[in-house]
Coordinates of C-alpha atoms in Angstrom, one line a residue:
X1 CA 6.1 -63.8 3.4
X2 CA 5.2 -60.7 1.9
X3 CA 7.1 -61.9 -1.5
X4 CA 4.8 -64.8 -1.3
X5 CA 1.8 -62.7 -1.3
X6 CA 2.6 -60.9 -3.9
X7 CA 3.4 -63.1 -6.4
X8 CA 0.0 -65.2 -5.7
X9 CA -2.2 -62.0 -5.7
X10 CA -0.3 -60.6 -8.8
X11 CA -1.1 -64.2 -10.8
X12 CA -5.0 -64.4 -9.4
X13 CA -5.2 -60.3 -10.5
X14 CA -3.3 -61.5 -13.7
X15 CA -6.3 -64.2 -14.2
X16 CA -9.1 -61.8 -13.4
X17 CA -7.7 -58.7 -14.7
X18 CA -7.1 -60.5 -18.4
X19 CA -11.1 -61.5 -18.6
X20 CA -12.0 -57.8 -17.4
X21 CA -9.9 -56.5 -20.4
X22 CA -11.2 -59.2 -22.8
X23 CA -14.7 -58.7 -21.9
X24 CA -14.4 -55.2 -23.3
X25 CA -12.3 -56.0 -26.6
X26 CA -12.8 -59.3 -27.4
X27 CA -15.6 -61.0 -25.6
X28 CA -18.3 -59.1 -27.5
X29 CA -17.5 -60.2 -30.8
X30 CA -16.4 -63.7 -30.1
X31 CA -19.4 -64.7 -27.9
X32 CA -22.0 -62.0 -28.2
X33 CA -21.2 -61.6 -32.5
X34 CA -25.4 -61.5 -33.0
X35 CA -26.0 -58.4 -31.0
X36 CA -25.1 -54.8 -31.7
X37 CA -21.9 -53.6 -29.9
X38 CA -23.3 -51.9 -27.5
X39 CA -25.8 -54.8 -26.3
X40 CA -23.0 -57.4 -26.8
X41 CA -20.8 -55.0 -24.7
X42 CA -23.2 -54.7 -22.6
X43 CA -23.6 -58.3 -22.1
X44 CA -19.9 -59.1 -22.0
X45 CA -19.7 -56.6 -18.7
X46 CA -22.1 -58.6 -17.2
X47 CA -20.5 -62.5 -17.4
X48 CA -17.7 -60.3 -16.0
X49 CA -19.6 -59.2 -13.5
X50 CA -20.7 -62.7 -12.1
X51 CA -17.4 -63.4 -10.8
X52 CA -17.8 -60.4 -8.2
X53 CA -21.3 -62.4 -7.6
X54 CA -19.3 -64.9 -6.7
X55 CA -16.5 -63.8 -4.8
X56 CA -18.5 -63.2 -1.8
X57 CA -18.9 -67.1 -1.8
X58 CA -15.7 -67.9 -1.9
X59 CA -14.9 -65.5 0.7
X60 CA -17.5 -66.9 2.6
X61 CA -15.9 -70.6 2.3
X62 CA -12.4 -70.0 1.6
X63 CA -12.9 -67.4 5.2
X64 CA -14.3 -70.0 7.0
X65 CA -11.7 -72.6 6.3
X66 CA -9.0 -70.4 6.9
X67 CA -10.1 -69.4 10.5
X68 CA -10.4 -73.2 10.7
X69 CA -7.3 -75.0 9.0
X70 CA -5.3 -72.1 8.5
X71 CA -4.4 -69.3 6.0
X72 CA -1.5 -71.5 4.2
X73 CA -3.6 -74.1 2.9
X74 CA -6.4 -72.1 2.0
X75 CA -3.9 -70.0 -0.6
X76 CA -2.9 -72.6 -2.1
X77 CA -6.4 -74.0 -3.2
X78 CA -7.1 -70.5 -4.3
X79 CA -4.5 -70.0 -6.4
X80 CA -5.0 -73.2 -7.9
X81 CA -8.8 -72.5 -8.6
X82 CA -8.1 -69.1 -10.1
X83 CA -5.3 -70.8 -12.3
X84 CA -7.6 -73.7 -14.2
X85 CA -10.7 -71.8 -14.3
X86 CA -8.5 -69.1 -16.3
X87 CA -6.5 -71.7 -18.5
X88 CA -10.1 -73.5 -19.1
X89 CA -11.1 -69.9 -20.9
X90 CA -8.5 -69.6 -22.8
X91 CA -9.2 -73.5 -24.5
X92 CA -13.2 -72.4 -24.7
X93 CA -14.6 -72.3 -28.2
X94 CA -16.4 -69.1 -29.3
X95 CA -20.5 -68.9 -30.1
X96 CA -19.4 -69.4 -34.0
X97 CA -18.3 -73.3 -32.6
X98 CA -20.8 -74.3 -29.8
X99 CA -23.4 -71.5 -30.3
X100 CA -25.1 -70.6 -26.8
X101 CA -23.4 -73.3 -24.5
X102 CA -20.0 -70.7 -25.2
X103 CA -21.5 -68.0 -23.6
X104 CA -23.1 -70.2 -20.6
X105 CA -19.9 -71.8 -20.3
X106 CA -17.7 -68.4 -20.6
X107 CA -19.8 -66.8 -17.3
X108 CA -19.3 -70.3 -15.4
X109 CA -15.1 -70.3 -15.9
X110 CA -15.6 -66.6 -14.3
X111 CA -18.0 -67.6 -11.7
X112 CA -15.3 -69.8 -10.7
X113 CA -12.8 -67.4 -11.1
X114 CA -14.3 -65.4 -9.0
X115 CA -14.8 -67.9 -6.2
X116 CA -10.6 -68.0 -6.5
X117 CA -10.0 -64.4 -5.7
X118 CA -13.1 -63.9 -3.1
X119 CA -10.9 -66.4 -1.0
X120 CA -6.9 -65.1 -2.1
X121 CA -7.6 -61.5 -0.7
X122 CA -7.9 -62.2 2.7
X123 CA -5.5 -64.8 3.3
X124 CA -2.7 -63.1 1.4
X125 CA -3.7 -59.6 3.5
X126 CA -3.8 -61.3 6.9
X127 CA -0.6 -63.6 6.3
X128 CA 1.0 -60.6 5.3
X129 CA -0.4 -58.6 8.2
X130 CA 0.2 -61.5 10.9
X131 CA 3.4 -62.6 10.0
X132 CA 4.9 -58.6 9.8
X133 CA 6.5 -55.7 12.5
X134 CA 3.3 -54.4 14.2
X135 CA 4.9 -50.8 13.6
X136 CA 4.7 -51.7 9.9
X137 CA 1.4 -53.9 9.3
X138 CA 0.2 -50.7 6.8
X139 CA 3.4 -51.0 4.6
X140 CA 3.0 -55.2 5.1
X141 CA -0.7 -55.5 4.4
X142 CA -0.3 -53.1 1.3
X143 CA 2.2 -55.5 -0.9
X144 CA -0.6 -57.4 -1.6
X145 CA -2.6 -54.6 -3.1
X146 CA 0.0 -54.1 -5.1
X147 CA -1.3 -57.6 -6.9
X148 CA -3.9 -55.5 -8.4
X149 CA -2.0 -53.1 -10.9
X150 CA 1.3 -55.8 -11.3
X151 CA -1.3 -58.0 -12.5
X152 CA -3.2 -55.5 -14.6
X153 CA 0.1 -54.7 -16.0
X154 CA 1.0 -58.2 -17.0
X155 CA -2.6 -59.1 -18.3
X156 CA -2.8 -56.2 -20.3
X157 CA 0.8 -55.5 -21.3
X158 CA 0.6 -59.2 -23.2
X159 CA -2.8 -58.1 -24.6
X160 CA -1.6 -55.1 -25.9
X161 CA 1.4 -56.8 -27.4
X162 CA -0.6 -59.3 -28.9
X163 CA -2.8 -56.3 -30.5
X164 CA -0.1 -55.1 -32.1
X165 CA 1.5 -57.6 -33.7
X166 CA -0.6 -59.7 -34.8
X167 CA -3.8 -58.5 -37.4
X168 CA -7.0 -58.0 -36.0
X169 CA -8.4 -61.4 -37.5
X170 CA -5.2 -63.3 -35.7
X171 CA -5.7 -61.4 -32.7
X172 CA -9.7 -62.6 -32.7
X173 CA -9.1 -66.0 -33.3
X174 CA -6.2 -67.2 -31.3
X175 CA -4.4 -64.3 -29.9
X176 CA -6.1 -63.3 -27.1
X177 CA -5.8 -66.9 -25.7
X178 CA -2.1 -66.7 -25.5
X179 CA -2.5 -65.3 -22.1
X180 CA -5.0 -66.9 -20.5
X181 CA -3.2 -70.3 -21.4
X182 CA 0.1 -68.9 -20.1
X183 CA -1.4 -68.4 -16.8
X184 CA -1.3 -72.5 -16.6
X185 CA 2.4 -72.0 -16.5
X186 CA 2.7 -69.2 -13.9
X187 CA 0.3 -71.2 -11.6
X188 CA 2.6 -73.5 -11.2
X189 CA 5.2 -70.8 -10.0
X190 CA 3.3 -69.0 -7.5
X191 CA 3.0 -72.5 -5.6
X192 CA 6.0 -73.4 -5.5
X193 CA 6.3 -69.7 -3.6
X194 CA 3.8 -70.5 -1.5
X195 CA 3.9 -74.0 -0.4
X196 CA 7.5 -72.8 0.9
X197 CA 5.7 -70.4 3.6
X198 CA 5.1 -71.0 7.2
X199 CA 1.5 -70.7 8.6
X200 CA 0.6 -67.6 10.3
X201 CA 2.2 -67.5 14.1
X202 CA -0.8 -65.6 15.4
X203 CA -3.1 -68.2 13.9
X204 CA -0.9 -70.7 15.2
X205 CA -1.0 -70.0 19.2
X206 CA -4.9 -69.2 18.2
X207 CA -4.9 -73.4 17.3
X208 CA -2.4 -74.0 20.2
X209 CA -5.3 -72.4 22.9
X210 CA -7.9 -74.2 21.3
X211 CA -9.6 -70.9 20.8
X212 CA -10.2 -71.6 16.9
X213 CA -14.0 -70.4 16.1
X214 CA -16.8 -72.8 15.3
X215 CA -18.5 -71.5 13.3
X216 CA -16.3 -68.1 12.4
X217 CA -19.0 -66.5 9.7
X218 CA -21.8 -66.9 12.6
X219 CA -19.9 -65.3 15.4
X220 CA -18.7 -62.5 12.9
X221 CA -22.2 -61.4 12.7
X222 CA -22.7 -61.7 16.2
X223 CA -19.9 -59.7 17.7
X224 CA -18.9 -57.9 14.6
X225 CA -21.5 -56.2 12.9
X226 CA -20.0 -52.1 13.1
X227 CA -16.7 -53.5 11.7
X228 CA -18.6 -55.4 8.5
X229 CA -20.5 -52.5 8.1
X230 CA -17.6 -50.5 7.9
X231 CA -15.6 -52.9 5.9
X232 CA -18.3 -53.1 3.1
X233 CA -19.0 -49.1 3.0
X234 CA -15.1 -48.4 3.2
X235 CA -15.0 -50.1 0.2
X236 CA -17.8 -49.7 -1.9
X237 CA -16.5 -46.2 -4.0
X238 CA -13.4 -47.4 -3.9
X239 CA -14.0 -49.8 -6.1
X240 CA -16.4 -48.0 -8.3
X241 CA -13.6 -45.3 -8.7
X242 CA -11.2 -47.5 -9.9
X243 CA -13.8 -50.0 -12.6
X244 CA -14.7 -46.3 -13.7
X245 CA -10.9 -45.2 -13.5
X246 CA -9.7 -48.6 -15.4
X247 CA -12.7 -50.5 -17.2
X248 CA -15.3 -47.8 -18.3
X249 CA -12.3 -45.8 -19.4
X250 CA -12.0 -48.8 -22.3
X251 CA -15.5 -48.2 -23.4
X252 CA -15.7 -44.4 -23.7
X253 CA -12.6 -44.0 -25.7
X254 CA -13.7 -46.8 -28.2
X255 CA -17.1 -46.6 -28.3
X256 CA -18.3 -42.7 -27.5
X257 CA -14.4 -41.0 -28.9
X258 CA -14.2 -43.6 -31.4
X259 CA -10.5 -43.7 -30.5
X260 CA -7.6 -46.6 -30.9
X261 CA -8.0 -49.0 -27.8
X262 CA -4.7 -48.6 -27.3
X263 CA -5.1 -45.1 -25.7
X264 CA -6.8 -46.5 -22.8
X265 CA -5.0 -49.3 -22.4
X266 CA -1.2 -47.6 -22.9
X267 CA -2.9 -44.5 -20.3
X268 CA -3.7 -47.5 -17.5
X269 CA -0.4 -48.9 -18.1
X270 CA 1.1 -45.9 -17.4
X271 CA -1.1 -45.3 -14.2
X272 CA -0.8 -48.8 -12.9
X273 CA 2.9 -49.3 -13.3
X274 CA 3.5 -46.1 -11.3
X275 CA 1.1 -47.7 -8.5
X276 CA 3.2 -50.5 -8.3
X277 CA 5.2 -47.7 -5.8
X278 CA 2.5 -46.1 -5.0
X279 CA 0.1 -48.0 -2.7
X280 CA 3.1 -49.1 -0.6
X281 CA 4.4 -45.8 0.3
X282 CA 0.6 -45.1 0.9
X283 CA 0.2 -48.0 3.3
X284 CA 3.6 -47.0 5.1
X285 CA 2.0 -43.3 5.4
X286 CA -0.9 -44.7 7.5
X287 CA 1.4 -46.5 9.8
X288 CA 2.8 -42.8 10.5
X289 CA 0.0 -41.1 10.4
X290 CA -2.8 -43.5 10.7
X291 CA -5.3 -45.9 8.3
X292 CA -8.1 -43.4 7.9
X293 CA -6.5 -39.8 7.5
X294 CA -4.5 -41.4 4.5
X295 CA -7.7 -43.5 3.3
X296 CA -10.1 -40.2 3.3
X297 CA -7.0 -38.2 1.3
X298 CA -7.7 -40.1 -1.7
X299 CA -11.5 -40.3 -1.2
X300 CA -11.7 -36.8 -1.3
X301 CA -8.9 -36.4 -4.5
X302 CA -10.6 -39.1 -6.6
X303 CA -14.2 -37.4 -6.1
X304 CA -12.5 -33.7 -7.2
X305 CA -10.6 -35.3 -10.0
X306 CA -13.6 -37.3 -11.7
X307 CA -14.9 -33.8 -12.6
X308 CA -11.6 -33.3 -14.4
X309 CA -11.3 -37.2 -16.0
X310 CA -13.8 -37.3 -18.5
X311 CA -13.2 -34.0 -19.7
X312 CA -8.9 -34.6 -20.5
X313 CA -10.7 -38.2 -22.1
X314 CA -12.7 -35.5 -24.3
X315 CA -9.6 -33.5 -25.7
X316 CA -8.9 -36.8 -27.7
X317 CA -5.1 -36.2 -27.2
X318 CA -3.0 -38.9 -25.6
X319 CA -1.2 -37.0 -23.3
X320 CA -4.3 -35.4 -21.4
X321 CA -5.9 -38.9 -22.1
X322 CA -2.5 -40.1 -20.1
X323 CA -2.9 -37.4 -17.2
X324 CA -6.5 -37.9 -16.7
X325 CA -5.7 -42.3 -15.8
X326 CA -2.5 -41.4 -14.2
X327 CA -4.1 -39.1 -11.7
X328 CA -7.0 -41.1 -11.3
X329 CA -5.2 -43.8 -10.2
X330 CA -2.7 -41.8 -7.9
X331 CA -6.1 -41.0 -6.3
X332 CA -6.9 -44.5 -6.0
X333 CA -3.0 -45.6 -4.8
X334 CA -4.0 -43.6 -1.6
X335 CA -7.0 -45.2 -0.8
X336 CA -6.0 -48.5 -1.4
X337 CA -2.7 -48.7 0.0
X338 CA -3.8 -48.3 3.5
X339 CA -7.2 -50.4 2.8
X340 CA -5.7 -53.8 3.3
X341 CA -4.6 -53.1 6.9
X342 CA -8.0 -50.5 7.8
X343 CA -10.2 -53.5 7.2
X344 CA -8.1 -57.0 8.3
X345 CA -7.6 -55.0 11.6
X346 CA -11.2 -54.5 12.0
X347 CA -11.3 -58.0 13.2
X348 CA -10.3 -60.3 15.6
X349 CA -7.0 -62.9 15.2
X350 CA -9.6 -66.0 15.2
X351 CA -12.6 -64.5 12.4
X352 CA -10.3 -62.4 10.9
X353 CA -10.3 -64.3 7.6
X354 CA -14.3 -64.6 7.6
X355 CA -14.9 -61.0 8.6
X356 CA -12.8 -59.3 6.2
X357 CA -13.0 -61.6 3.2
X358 CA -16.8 -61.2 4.2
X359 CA -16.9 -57.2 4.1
X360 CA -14.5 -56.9 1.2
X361 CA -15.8 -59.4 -1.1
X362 CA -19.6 -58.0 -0.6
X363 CA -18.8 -54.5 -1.2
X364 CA -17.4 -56.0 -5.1
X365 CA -21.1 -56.5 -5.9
X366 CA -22.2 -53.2 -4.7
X367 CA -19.3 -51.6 -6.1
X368 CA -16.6 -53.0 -9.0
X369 CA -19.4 -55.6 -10.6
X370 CA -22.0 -53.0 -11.5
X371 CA -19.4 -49.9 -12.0
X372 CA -18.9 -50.1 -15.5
X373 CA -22.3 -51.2 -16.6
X374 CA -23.9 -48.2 -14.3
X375 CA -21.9 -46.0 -15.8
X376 CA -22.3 -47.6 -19.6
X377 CA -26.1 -47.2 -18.8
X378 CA -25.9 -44.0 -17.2
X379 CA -23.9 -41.9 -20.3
X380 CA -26.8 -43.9 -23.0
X381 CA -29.6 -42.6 -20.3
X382 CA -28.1 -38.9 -20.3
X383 CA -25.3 -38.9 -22.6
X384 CA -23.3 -36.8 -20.3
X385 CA -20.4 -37.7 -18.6
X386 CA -21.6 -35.9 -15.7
X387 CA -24.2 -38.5 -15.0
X388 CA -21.0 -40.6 -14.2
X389 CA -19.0 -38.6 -12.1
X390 CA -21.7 -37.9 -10.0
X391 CA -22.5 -41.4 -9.2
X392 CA -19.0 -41.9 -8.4
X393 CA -18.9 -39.0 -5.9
X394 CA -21.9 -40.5 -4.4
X395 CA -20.1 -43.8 -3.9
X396 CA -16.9 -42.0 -2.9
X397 CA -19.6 -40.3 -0.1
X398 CA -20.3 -43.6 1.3
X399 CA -16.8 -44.5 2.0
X400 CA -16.4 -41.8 3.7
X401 CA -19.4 -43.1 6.2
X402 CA -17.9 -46.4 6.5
X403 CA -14.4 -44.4 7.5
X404 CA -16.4 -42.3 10.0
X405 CA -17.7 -44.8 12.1
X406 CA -14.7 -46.9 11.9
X407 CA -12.1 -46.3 14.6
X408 CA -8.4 -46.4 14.1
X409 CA -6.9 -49.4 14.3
X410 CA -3.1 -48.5 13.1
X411 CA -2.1 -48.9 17.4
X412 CA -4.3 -52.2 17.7
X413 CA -2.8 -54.7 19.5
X414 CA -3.5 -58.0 16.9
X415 CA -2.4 -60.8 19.0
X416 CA -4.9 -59.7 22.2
X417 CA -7.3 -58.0 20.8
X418 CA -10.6 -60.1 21.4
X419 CA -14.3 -59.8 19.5
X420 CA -15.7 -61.0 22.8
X421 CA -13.6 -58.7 25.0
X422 CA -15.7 -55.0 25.1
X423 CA -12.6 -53.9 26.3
X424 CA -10.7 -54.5 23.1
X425 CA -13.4 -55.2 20.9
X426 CA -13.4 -52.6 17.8
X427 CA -17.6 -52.2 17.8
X428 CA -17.3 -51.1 21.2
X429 CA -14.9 -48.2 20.1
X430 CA -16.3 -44.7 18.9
X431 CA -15.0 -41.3 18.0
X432 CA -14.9 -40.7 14.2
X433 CA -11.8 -39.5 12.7
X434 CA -10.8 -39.5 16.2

């Protein structure tokens, strides 16, 4: 099961990951070529930033189904949404062929992109957590964070090939497809993986009672409004850490150094490769020492080490450039190993799909979706770094809330604990950091 998972999140983070990275290398110059760079830069974050629009929908209907059908079938559809919306994109003509319709049509393939991956987090989280050793659902739940960087290794890895070895001309006109069209072939794979996967036993004696909920996003709202809160602040600087970390790191060393892309693509690598370890060992450290001490660790790490990132960015050497990503996302490995567990276990067996697809998928908005083009707008408004790091310390700030009035739900019993029993129910709990 957990091999399952990862291979589907790793493809659908593939898919998204290889748009992010075109949207700050190629995108502006292939569909944006009448605007200045930083305009069509500018305007390239933001198509990018309609799939996070979107992925609260798909949570929202992917969640609602998989409380209702199950968590197998909904992954499958996901996967399989992600993987055409991503080979589409890599067939779509630039403005130069179709003039405006390119653009229009480039933000709807990530719209539906986006509607994909709002409804593959949860289910490959909770079929991970579900079908796992109760003593290990933190080291379970975290494989399929682990997605994220094996699939921002892949997507950029070929990107950065392609770079390479082919001219800059080549590269614009038809290299930078050669990715999205392979993910057509790696779709294909990560079913066959998953249509080999048993449905989740817990959900299964939840269909066996009859207990399966109606409407699931309603009653979340009802019974679980403390847990979505904290599901959607827990999250919020985590994500603008890591856009700043991985995306706006892209920007500032081609645009403001007026460096090679390469040095923010190679120092990412490097930091997301050694994540690929990372986030597990930090989702088997919150099963020892539970979800939130491990969690605030890295909150409080990634808001003393953005003071330090933009500065080793400003030394224009590789090696500090290196350090600065590699730290950052060391920071980030220790928030988001143990995430996947903190916020799946906020929820009951029957909503759990709807509540934390809901509170994750929200929080994108808030956070990832508007990251890089805060922090784009916020160096042009002050042309400081500082500007940035501050507004990623603020977000960092309210994870921390959403951690505090969270309790800790490493010892939860999963298959009795009840939304509508105040003796089990998670809102009902208090003590911060208790």
């Amino acid at each position: 099961m957990i091999l399952a998972s990862l291979i589907g999140t790793s493809l659908e983070w593939y898919d998204f990951f290889l748009y992010t990275t075109a949207a700050t290398l190629v995108f502006p110059q292939l569909f944006f070529p009448s605007l200045d760079p930083f305009t069509g830069t500018l305007a390239s974050l933001t198509t990018n930033a309609v799939a996070f629009v979107a992925r609260p929908l798909g949570g929202i209907v992917f969640g609602h189904f998989g409380d209702r059908v199950g968590r197998k079938t909904v992954l499958v559809v996901t996967l399989l949404v992600m993987g055409v919306s991503t080979f589409l994109i890599g067939v779509l003509p630039g403005y130069a062929s179709i003039g405006v319709v390119a653009p229009i049509l480039l933000a709807l393939f990530r719209f539906v992109q986006g509607l994909g991956l709002g409804g593959e987090w949860g289910g490959a989280v909770i079929m991970s957590l579900e079908h796992g050793d109760s003593r290990r659902r933190g080291f379970n739940a975290s494989w399929p964070q682990v997605g994220v960087p094996a699939g921002y290794v892949l997507a950029t890895g070929l990107l950065t090939i392609l770079s390479f070895t082919l001219s800059d001309a080549a590269f614009l006109s038809w290299g930078w497809r050669v990715p999205f069209l392979l993910s057509g072939v790696l779709v294909l794979v990560g079913l066959w993986v998953r249509l080999k996967v048993s449905e989740s036993p817990l959900f299964a004696e939840v269909e066996q009672k009859g207990a399966k909920a109606k409407m699931p996003l309603v009653e979340v709202l009802r019974t679980h409004p403390r847990a979505l809160l904290s599901a959607f602040t827990a999250r919020i600087g985590v994500d603008v850490a890591f856009y700043t970390f991985t995306s706006y790191i892209i920007v500032y060393i081609t645009q403001q150094l007026e460096l090679p892309r390469s040095y923010a693509l190679n120092a990412v690598l490097i930091g997301s490769a050694l994540q690929l370890v990372l986030i597990p060992i930090a989702g088997a450290m919150s099963d020892r020492y539970g979800r939130r001490p491990v969690y605030l660790a890295g909150v409080i790490a990634a808001a003393v080490w953005v003071f330090a990132f933009f500065p080793l960015l400003d030394t224009r050497s590789f090696p500090l450039i290196a350090l600065a990503a590699v730290v950052a996302l060391i920071t980030h490995a220790a928030m988001y190993g143990p995430q996947a567990a903190f916020i799946a276990e906020l929820f009951s067996t029957r909503l759990r799909y709807s509540g934390a697809s809901m509170g994750y998928q929200v929080a994108g908005i808030v956070g990832g979706a508007l990251a890089p083009i805060i922090a784009l707008q916020l160096f042009e408004a002050f042309r400081s770094t500082v500007a940035v790091s501050i507004y990623v310390v603020a977000s960092l700030a309210v994870t921390a809330v959403g951690l505090a009035i969270a309790p800790e739900t490493r010892d939860l019993d999963l298959a009795t604990a009840s939304a509508d029993d105040p003796k089990t129910s998670l809102p009902g709990q208090v003590g911060p950091f208790a």
